[in-house]
Coordinates of C-alpha atoms and ligand atoms in Angstrom, one line a residue:
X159 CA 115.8 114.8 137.9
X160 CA 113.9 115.9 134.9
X161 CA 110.3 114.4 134.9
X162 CA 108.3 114.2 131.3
X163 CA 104.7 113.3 130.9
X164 CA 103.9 112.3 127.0
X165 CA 100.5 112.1 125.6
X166 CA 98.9 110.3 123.1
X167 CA 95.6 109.6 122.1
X168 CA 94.8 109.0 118.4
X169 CA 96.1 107.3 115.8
X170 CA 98.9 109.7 114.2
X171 CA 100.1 110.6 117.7
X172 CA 101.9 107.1 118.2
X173 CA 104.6 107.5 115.1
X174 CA 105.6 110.8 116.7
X175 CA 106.2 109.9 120.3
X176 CA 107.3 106.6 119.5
X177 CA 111.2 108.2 118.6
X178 CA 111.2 110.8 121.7
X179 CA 111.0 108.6 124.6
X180 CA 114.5 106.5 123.9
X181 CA 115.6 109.5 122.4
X182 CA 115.1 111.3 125.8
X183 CA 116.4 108.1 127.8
X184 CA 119.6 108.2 125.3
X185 CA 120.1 111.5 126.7
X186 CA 119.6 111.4 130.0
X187 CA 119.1 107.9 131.5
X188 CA 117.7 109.3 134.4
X189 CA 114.4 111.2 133.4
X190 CA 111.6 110.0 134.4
X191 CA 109.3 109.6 131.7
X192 CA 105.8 108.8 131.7
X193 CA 103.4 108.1 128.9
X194 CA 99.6 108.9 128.6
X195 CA 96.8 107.4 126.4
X196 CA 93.9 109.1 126.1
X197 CA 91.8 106.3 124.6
X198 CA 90.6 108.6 121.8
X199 CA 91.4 105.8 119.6
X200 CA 90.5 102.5 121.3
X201 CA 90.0 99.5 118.0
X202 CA 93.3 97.2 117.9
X203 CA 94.5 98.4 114.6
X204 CA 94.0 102.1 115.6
X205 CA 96.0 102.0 118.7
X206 CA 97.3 98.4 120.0
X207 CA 98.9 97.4 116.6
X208 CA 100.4 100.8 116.7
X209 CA 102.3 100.3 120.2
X210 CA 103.5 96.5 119.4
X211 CA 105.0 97.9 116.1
X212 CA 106.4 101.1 116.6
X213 CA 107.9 99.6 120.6
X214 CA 106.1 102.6 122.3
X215 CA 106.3 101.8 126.2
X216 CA 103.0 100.5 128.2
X217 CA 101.1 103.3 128.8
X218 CA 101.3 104.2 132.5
X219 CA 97.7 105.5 132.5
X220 CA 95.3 104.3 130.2
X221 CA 92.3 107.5 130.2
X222 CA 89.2 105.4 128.3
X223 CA 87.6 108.8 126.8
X224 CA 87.0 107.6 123.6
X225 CA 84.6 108.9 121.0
X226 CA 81.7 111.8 121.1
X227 CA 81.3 114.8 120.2
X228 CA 84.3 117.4 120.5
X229 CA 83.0 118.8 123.4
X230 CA 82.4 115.9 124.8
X231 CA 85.5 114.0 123.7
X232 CA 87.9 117.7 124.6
X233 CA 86.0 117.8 128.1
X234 CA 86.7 114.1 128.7
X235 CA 90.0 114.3 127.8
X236 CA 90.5 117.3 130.0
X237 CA 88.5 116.1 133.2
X238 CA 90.5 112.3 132.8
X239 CA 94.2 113.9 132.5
X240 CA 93.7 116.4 135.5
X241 CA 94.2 113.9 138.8
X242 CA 96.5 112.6 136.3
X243 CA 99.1 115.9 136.0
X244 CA 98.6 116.1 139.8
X245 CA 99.6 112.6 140.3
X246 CA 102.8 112.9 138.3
X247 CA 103.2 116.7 138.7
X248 CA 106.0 116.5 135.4
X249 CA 108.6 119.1 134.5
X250 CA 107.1 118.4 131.2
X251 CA 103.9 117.5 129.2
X252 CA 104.6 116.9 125.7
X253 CA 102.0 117.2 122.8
X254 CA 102.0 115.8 119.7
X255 CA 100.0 117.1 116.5
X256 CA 97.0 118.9 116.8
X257 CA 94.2 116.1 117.6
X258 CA 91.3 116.8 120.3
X259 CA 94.0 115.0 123.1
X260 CA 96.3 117.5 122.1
X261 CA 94.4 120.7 123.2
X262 CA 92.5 119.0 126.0
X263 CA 95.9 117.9 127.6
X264 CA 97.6 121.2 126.8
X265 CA 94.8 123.3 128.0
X266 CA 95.2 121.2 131.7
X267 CA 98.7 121.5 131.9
X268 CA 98.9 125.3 131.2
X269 CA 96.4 126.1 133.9
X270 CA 98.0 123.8 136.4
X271 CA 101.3 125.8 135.7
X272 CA 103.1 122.4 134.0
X273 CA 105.2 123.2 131.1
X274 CA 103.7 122.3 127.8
X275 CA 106.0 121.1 124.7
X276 CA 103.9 120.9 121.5
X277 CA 105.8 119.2 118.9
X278 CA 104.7 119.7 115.0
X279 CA 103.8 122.9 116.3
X280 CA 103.0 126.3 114.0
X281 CA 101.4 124.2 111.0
X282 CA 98.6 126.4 109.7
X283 CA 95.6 125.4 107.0
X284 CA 94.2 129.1 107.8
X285 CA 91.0 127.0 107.2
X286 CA 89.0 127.5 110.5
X287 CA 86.3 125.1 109.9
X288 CA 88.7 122.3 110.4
X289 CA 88.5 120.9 113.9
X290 CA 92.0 120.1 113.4
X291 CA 93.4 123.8 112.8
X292 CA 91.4 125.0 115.9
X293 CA 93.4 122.4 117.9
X294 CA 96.7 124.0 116.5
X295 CA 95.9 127.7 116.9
X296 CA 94.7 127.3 120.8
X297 CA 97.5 124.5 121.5
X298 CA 100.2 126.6 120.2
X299 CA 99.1 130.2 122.1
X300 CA 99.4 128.0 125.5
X301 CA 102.6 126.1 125.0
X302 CA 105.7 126.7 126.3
X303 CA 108.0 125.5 124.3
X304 CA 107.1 125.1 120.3
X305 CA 108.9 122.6 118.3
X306 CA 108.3 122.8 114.5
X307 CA 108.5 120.8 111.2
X308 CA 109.3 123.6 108.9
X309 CA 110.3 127.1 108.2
X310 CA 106.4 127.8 107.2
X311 CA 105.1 126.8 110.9
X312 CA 107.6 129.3 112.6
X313 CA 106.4 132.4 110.4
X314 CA 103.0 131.1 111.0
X315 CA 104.3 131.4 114.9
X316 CA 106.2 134.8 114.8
X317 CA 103.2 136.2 112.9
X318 CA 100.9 134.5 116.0
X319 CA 102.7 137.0 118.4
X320 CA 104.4 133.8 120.1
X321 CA 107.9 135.2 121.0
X322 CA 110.8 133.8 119.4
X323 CA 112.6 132.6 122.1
X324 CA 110.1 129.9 123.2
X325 CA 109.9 128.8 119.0
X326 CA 112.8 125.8 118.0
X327 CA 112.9 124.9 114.6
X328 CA 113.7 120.7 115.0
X329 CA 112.3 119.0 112.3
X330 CA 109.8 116.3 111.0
X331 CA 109.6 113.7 113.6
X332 CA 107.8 111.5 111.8
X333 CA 110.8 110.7 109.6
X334 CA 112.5 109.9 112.1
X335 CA 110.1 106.7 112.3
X336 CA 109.9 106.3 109.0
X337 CA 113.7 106.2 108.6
X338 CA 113.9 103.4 111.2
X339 CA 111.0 101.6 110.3
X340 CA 112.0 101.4 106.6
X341 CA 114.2 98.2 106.9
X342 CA 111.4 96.1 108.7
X343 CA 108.8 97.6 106.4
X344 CA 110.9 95.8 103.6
X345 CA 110.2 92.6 105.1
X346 CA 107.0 92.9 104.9
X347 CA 104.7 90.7 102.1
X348 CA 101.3 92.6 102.2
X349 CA 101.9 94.1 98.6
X350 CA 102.8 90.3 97.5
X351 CA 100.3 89.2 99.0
X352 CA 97.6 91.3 97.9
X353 CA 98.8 90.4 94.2
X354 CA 100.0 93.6 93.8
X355 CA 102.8 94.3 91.6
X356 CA 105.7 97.1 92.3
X357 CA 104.2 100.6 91.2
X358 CA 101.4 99.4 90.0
X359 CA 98.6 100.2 92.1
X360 CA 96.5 103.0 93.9
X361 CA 96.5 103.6 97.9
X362 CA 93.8 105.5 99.0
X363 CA 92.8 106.8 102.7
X364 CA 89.5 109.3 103.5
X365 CA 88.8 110.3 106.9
X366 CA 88.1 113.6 106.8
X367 CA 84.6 114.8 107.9
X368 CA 84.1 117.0 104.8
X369 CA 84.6 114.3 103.0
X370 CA 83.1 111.2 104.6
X371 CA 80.6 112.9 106.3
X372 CA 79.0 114.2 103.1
X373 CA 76.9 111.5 101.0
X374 CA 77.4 113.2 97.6
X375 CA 80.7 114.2 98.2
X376 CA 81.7 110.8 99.4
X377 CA 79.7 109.2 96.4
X378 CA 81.7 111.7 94.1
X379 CA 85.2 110.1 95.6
X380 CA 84.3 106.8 95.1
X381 CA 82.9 107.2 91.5
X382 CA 86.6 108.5 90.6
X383 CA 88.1 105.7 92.6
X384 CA 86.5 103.3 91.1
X385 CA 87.2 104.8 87.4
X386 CA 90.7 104.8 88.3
X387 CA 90.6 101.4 89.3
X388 CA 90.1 100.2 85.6
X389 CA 94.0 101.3 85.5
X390 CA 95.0 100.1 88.0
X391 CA 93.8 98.0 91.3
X392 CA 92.9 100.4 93.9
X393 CA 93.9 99.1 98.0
X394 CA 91.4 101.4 100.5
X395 CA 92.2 100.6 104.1
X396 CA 89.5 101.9 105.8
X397 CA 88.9 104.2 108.8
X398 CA 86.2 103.8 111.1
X399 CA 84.1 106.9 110.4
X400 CA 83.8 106.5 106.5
X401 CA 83.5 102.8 106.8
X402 CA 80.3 103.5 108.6
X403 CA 79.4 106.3 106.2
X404 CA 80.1 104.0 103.0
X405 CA 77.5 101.0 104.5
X406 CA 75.0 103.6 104.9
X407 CA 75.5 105.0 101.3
X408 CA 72.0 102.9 99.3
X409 CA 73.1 101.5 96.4
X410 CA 76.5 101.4 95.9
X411 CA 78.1 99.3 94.1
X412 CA 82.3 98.4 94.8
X413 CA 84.3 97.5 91.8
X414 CA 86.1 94.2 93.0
X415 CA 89.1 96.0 91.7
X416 CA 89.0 98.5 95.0
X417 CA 89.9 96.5 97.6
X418 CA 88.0 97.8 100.9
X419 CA 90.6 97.1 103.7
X420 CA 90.6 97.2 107.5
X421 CA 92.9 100.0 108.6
X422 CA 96.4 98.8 108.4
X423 CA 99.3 99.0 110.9
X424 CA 102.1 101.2 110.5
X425 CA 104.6 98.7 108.6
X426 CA 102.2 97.3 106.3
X427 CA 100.8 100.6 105.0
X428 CA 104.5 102.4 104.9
X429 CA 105.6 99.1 102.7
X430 CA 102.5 99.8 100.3
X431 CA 102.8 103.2 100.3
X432 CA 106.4 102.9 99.0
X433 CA 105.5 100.8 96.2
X434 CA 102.4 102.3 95.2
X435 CA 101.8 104.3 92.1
X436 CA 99.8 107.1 93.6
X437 CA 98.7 108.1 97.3
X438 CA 95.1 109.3 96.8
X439 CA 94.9 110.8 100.6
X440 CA 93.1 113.7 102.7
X441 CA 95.5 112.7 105.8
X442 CA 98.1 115.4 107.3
X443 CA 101.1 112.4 108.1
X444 CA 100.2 110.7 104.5
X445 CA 101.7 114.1 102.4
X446 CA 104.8 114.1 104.9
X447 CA 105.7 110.3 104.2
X448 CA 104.9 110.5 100.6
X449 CA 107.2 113.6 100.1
X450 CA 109.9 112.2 102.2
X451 CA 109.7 108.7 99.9
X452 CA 109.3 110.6 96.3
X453 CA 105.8 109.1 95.8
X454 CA 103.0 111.1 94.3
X455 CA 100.4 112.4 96.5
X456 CA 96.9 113.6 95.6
X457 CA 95.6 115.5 98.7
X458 CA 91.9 115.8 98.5
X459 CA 91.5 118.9 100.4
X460 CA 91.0 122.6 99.3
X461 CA 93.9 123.2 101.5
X462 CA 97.0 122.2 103.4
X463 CA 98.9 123.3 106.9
X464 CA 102.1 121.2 105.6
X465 CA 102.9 123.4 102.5
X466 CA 106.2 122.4 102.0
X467 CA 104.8 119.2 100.6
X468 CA 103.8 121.2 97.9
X469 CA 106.8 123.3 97.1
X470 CA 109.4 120.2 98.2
X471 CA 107.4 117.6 97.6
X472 CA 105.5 115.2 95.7
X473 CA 102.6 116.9 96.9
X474 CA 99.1 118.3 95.3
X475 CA 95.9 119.7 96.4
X476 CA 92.9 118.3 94.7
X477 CA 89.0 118.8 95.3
X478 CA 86.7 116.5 96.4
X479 CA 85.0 116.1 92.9
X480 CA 85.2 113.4 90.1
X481 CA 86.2 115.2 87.6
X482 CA 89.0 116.9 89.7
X483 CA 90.3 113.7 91.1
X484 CA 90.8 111.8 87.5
X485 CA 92.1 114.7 86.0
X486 CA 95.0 114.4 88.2
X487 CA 95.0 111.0 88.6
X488 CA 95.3 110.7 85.0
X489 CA 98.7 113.0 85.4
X490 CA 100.6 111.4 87.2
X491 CA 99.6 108.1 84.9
X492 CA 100.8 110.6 82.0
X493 CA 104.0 110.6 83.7
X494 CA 103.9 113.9 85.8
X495 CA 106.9 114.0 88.8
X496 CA 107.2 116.9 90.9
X497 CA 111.2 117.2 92.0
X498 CA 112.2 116.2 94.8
X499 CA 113.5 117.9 97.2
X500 CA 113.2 116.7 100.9
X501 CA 112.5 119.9 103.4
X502 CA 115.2 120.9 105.7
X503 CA 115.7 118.7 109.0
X504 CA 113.6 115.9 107.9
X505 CA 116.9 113.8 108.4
X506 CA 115.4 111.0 111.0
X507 CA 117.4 113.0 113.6
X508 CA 114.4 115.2 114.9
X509 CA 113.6 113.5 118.6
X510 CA 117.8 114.0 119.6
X511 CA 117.0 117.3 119.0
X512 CA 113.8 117.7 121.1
X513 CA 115.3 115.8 123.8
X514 CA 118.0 118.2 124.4
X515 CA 115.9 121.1 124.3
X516 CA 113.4 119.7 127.0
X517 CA 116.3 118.3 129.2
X518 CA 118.4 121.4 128.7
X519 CA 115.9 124.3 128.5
X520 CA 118.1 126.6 125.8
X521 CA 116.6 126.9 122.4
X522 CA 119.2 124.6 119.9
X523 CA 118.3 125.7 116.4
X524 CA 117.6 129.1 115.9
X525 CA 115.3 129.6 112.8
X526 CA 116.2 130.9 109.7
X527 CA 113.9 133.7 108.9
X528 CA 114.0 133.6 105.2
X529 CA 111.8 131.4 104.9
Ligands
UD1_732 C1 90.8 111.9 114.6 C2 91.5 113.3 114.6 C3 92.0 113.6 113.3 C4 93.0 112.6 112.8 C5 92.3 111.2 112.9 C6 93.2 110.1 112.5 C7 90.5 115.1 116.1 C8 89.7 116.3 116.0 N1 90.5 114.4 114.9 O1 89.7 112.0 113.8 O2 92.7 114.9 113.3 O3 93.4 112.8 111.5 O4 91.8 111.0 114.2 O5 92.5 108.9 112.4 O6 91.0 114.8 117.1 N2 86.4 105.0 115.8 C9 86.4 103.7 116.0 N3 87.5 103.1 116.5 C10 88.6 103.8 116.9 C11 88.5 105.2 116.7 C12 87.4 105.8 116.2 O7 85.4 103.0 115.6 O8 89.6 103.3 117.4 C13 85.2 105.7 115.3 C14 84.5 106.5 116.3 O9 83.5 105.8 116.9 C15 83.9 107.7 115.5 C16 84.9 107.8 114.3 O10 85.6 106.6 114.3 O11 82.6 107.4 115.0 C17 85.7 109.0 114.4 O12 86.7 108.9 115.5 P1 87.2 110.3 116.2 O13 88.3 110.0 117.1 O14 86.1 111.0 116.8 O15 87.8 111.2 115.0 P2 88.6 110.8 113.8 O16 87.8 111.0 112.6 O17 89.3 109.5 113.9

């Protein structure tokens, strides 16, 4: 009997387990499955809201690391999940994404011997000083089995050195939440609620540290926010770390047209991001969803590691800078729509796919190469 040990740990981990595990028991009612929080994200609507929403099992083993430093946070992580493997001893240990959980967990499994699956594996921002891309390069030399989102990630793989044989080209899993969360989401009343009329409004999300971290760049991103807001009300749900970052900013001012919100749950913020005129965003899952839903993004980062966003999507690069921002802001008011064209495999049918690759061992879709 096949045993699997998922982890999760922050905030965009829980939309792409959520699908796998039923997926997994669809396909073999047997398996054993386990699931593993980290903690790295421990406030209610980081984590809890996420599990009641999306129907994600109680976690069997709750690990409490939650913030510090990377090293700190990495080595907690990694000293927490270790009795943990041995308790368990999976067939499996599935990673998701490329957060500090993911490599912590990874790097435990691989030296205990336990297979590692690393789903949304071979994205690539070639942009080293992101913790993030780090995360994916180290994650992805150690795993055993590497399940990607996109032609792009297994060039990036094959170019790596990782052999083909251990690379399986699946798909976007988010979708597949997205795609069955889209009916509830429509039942949702937030936008009505918040006065907000259909296309009509700006969403906005910032986490990044070289964005938030930054006073004068995050004083920069607010100055075009708030501009933008004399178009057209702007809704901000906001993370943690630039919530902090914003009270300590002296002097700022907040149009009452940007509404400053707590972060949002999953259903809430997928029915406002369908609706919404514009996604102003430097989140990796944000350019998926928008792309997959035809809704313009603005991605303030110099760069991306989900590139078909770009050249399928609705997606566009933009720099942290006032002027940058409202000049491409001010586009996609002027009526600018990049064609649609949603990427290969991101059909809502990606977790069938993983589950029958880490129940039956063979690779299932061999990747096209042209790509
Ligand atoms: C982490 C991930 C990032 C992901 C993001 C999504 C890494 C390296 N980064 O960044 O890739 O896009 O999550 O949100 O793993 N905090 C709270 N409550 C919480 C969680 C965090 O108050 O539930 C605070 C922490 O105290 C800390 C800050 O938010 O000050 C940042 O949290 P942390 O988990 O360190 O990194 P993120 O910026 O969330």
């Amino acid at each position: 009997m096949t045993r699997i040990l998922h982890v999760v740990g922050a905030r965009p981990n829980f939309p792409k387990v959520a699908p796998l595990i039923p997926a997994i028991r669809q396909e073999d009612a047997a398996c054993d499955q386990f699931l593993i929080h980290t903690g790295q994200h421990y406030d209610y609507n980081m984590s809890r809201i996420f599990f009641e929403e999306l129907e994600l099992p109680e976690p069997d083993e709750h690990l409490n690391i939650g913030t510090g430093t990377h090293a700190e946070q990495t080595a907690r992580v990694m000293l927490a999940f270790e009795p943990v493997l041995l308790k368990y001893r999976p067939d499996w240990v599935v990673v998701v994404g490329d957060v500090n959980s993911t490599l912590g967990c990874a790097l435990v499994s691989s030296k205990l011997g336990v297979r590692v699956a690393h789903v949304e594996a071979g994205l690539r921002s070639f942009d080293r000083s992101m913790p993030e891309e780090i995360n994916r390069l180290l994650t992805d030399q150690i795993a055993d089995l590497l399940l990607t989102p996109s032609g792009d990630a297994d060039m990036n793989l094959l170019r790596e050195g990782i052999p083909a044989g251990k690379i399986s080209f699946v798909g976007n899993i988010m979708i597949d939440t997205l795609v069955k969360m889209l009916p509830k989401s429509e039942l949702r009343t937030i936008r009505q609620d918040l006065g907000l009329q259909e296309g009509e409004y700006i969403l906005v999300t910032l986490h990044r540290p070289f964005n938030v971290d930054d006073s004068s760049t995050l004083r920069e991103i607010l100055a075009a926010i708030q501009i933008a807001s004399q178009r057209y009300p702007v809704i901000f749900p906001v993370h943690p770390r630039t919530r902090k970052n914003i009270a300590a900013l002296v002097g700022i001012q907040i149009d009452p047209r940007v509404h400053l919100l707590e972060p949002l749950g999953y259903l809430d913020f997928l029915t406002l991001t369908r609706s919404a005129a514009l996604v102003l965003t430097d989140s990796g899952g944000i350019q998926e969803e928008t792309t997959y839903l035809g809704v313009p993004c603005l991605t303030v980062r110099p760069n991306t590691e989900r590139p078909v966003t770009i050249t399928h999507g609705t997606n566009r690069l933009v720099p942290s800078t006032k002027g940058g921002i409202l000049e491409a802001v001010d586009s996609v008011f002027n009526g600018f729509r990049a064609p649609i064209d949603r990427p290969e495999l991101w059909d809502g049918k990606t977790a069938g796919r993983i589950a029958r690759l880490l129940l039956s061992g063979a690779p299932l879709v061999s990747h096209p190469p042209d790509v």
